[in-house]
mmCIF file of C-alpha atoms in Angstrom:
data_model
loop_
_atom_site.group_PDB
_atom_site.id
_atom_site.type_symbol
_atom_site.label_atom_id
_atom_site.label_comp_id
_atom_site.label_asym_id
_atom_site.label_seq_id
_atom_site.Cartn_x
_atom_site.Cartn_y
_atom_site.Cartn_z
ATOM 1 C CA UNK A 1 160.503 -6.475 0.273
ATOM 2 C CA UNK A 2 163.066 -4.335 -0.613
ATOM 3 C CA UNK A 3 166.724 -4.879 1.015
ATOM 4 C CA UNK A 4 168.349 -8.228 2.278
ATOM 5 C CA UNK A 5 167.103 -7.699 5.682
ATOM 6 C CA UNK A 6 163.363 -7.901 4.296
ATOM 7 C CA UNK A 7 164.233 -11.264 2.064
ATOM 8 C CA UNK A 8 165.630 -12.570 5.300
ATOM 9 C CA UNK A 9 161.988 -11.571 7.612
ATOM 10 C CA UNK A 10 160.156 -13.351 4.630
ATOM 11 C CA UNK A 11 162.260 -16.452 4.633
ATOM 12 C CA UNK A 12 162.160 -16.932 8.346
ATOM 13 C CA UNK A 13 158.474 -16.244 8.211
ATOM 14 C CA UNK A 14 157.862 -18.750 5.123
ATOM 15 C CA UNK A 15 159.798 -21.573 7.316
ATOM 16 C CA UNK A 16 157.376 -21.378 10.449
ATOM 17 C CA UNK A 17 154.710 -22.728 8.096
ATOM 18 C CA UNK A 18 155.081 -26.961 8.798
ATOM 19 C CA UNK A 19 156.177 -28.995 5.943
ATOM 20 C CA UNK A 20 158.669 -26.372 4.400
ATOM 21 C CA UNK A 21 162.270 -27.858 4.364
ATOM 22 C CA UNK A 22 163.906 -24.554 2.984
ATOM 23 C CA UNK A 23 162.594 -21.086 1.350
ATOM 24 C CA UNK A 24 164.736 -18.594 -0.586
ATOM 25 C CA UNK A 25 163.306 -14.520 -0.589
ATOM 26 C CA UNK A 26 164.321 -12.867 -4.242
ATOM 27 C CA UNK A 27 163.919 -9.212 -2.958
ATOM 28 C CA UNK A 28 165.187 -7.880 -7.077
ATOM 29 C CA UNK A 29 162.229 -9.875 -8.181
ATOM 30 C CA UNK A 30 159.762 -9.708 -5.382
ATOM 31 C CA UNK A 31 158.932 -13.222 -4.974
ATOM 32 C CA UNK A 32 159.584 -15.978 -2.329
ATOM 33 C CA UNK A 33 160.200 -19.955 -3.592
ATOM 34 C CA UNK A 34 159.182 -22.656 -1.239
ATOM 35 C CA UNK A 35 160.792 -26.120 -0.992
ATOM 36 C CA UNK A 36 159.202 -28.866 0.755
ATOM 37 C CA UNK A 37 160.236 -31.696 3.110
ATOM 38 C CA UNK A 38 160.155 -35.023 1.238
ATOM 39 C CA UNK A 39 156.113 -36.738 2.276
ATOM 40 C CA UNK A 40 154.278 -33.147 3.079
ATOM 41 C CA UNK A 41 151.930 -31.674 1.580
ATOM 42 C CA UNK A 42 152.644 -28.139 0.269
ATOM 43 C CA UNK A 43 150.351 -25.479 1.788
ATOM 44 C CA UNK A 44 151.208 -22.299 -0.297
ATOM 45 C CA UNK A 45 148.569 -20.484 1.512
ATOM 46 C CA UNK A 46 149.676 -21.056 4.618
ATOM 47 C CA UNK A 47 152.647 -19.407 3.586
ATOM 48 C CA UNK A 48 151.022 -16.423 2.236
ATOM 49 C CA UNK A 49 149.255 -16.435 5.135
ATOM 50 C CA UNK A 50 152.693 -16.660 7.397
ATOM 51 C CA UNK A 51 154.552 -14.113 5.514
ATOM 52 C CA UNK A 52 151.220 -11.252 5.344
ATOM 53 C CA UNK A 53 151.171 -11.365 9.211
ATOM 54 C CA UNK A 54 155.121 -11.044 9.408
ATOM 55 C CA UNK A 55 154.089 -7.666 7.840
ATOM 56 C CA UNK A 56 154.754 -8.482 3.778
ATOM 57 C CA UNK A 57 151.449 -8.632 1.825
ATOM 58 C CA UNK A 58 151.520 -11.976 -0.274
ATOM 59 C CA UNK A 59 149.339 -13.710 -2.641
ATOM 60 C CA UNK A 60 149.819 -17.412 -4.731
ATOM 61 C CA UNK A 61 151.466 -16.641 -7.839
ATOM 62 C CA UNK A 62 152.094 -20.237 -8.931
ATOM 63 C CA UNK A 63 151.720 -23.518 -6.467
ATOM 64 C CA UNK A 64 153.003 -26.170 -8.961
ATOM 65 C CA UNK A 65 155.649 -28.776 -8.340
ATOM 66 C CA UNK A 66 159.452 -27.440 -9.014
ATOM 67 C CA UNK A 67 162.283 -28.908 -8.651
ATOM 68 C CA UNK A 68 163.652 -30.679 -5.433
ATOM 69 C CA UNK A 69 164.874 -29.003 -2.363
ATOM 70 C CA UNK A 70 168.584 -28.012 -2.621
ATOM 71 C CA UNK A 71 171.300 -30.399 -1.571
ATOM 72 C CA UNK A 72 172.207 -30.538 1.766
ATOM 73 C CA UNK A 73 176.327 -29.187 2.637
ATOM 74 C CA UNK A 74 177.452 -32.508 3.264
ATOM 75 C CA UNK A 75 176.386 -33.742 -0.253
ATOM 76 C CA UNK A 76 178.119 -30.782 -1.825
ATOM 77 C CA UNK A 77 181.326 -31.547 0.065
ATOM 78 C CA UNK A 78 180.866 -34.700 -1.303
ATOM 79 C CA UNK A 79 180.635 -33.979 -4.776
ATOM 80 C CA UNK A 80 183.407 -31.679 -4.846
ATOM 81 C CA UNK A 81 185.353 -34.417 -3.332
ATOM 82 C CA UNK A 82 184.362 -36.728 -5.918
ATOM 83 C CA UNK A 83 185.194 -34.219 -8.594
ATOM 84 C CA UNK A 84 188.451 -33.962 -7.295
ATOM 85 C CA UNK A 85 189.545 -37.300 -7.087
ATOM 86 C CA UNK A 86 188.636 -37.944 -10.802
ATOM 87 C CA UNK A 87 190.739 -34.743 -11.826
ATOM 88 C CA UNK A 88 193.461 -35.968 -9.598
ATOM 89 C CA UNK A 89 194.142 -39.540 -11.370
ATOM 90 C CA UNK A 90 193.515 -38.051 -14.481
ATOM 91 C CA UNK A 91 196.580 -36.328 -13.310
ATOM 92 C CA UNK A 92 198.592 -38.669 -11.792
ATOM 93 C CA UNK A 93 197.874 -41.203 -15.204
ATOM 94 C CA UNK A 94 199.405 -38.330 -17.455
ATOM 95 C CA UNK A 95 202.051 -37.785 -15.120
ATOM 96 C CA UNK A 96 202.597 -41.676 -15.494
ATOM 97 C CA UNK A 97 202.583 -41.301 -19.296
ATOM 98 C CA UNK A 98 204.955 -38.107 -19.339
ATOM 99 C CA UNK A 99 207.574 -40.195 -17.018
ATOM 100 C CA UNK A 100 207.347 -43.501 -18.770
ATOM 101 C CA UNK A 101 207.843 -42.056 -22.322
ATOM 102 C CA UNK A 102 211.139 -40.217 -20.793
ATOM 103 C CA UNK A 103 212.239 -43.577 -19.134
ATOM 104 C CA UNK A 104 211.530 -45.601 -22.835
ATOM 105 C CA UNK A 105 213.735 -42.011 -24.990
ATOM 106 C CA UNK A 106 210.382 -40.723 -26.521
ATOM 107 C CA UNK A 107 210.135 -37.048 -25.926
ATOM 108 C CA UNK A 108 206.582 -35.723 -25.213
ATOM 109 C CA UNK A 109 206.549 -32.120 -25.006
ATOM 110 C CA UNK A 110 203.814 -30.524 -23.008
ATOM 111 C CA UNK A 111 204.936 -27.416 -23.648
ATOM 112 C CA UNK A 112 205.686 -24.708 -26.537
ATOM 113 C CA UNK A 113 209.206 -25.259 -27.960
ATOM 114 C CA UNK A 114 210.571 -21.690 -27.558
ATOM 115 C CA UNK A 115 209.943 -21.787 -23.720
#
């Protein structure tokens, strides 16, 4: 595996295997991490076995548990929208603070004095 074209053959081939929700090819280091679907039972070998006859000799390095499958889009979208809401009433509440201590004659000054 040596360009992005090859980590893309090795990736498709990994995902043919049943039970693998996602699989990312790391052609810099030579290796190939599996995810897998929530209630499956991983088959590393399989995998080898999927990505040797798409023409990439394999073996096992390590078929321990790692951490969960990434997030889907929609629950990135989701918490970037969440994230932005929270900076957004930050804010709108200093904003609030900044007009309220003009409207009462204290001066707050958010910015350097020789500006």
């Amino acid at each position: 595996m040596t360009c992005g074209n090859c980590a893309r053959h090795v990736s498709e081939a990994a995902q043919t295997v049943p039970g693998v929700a996602t699989s990312e090819a790391r052609p810099a280091e030579g290796s190939l991490i599996v995810w897998w679907s929530p209630g499956t039972t991983p088959n590393p070998q399989g995998v080898a076995q999927a990505v040797t006859a798409a023409g990439y000799p394999t073996s096992v390095l390590a078929a321990e548990p790692g951490p969960a499958a990434p997030s889907s889009p929609a629950g990135a979208w989701l918490r970037t929208l969440q994230l932005g809401g929270l900076c957004t009433l930050v804010l709108f509440a200093l904003d609030q603070r900044v007009h309220h201590a003009h409207a009462t004659g204290v001066a707050i000054s958010l910015w350097p004095s020789f500006l």
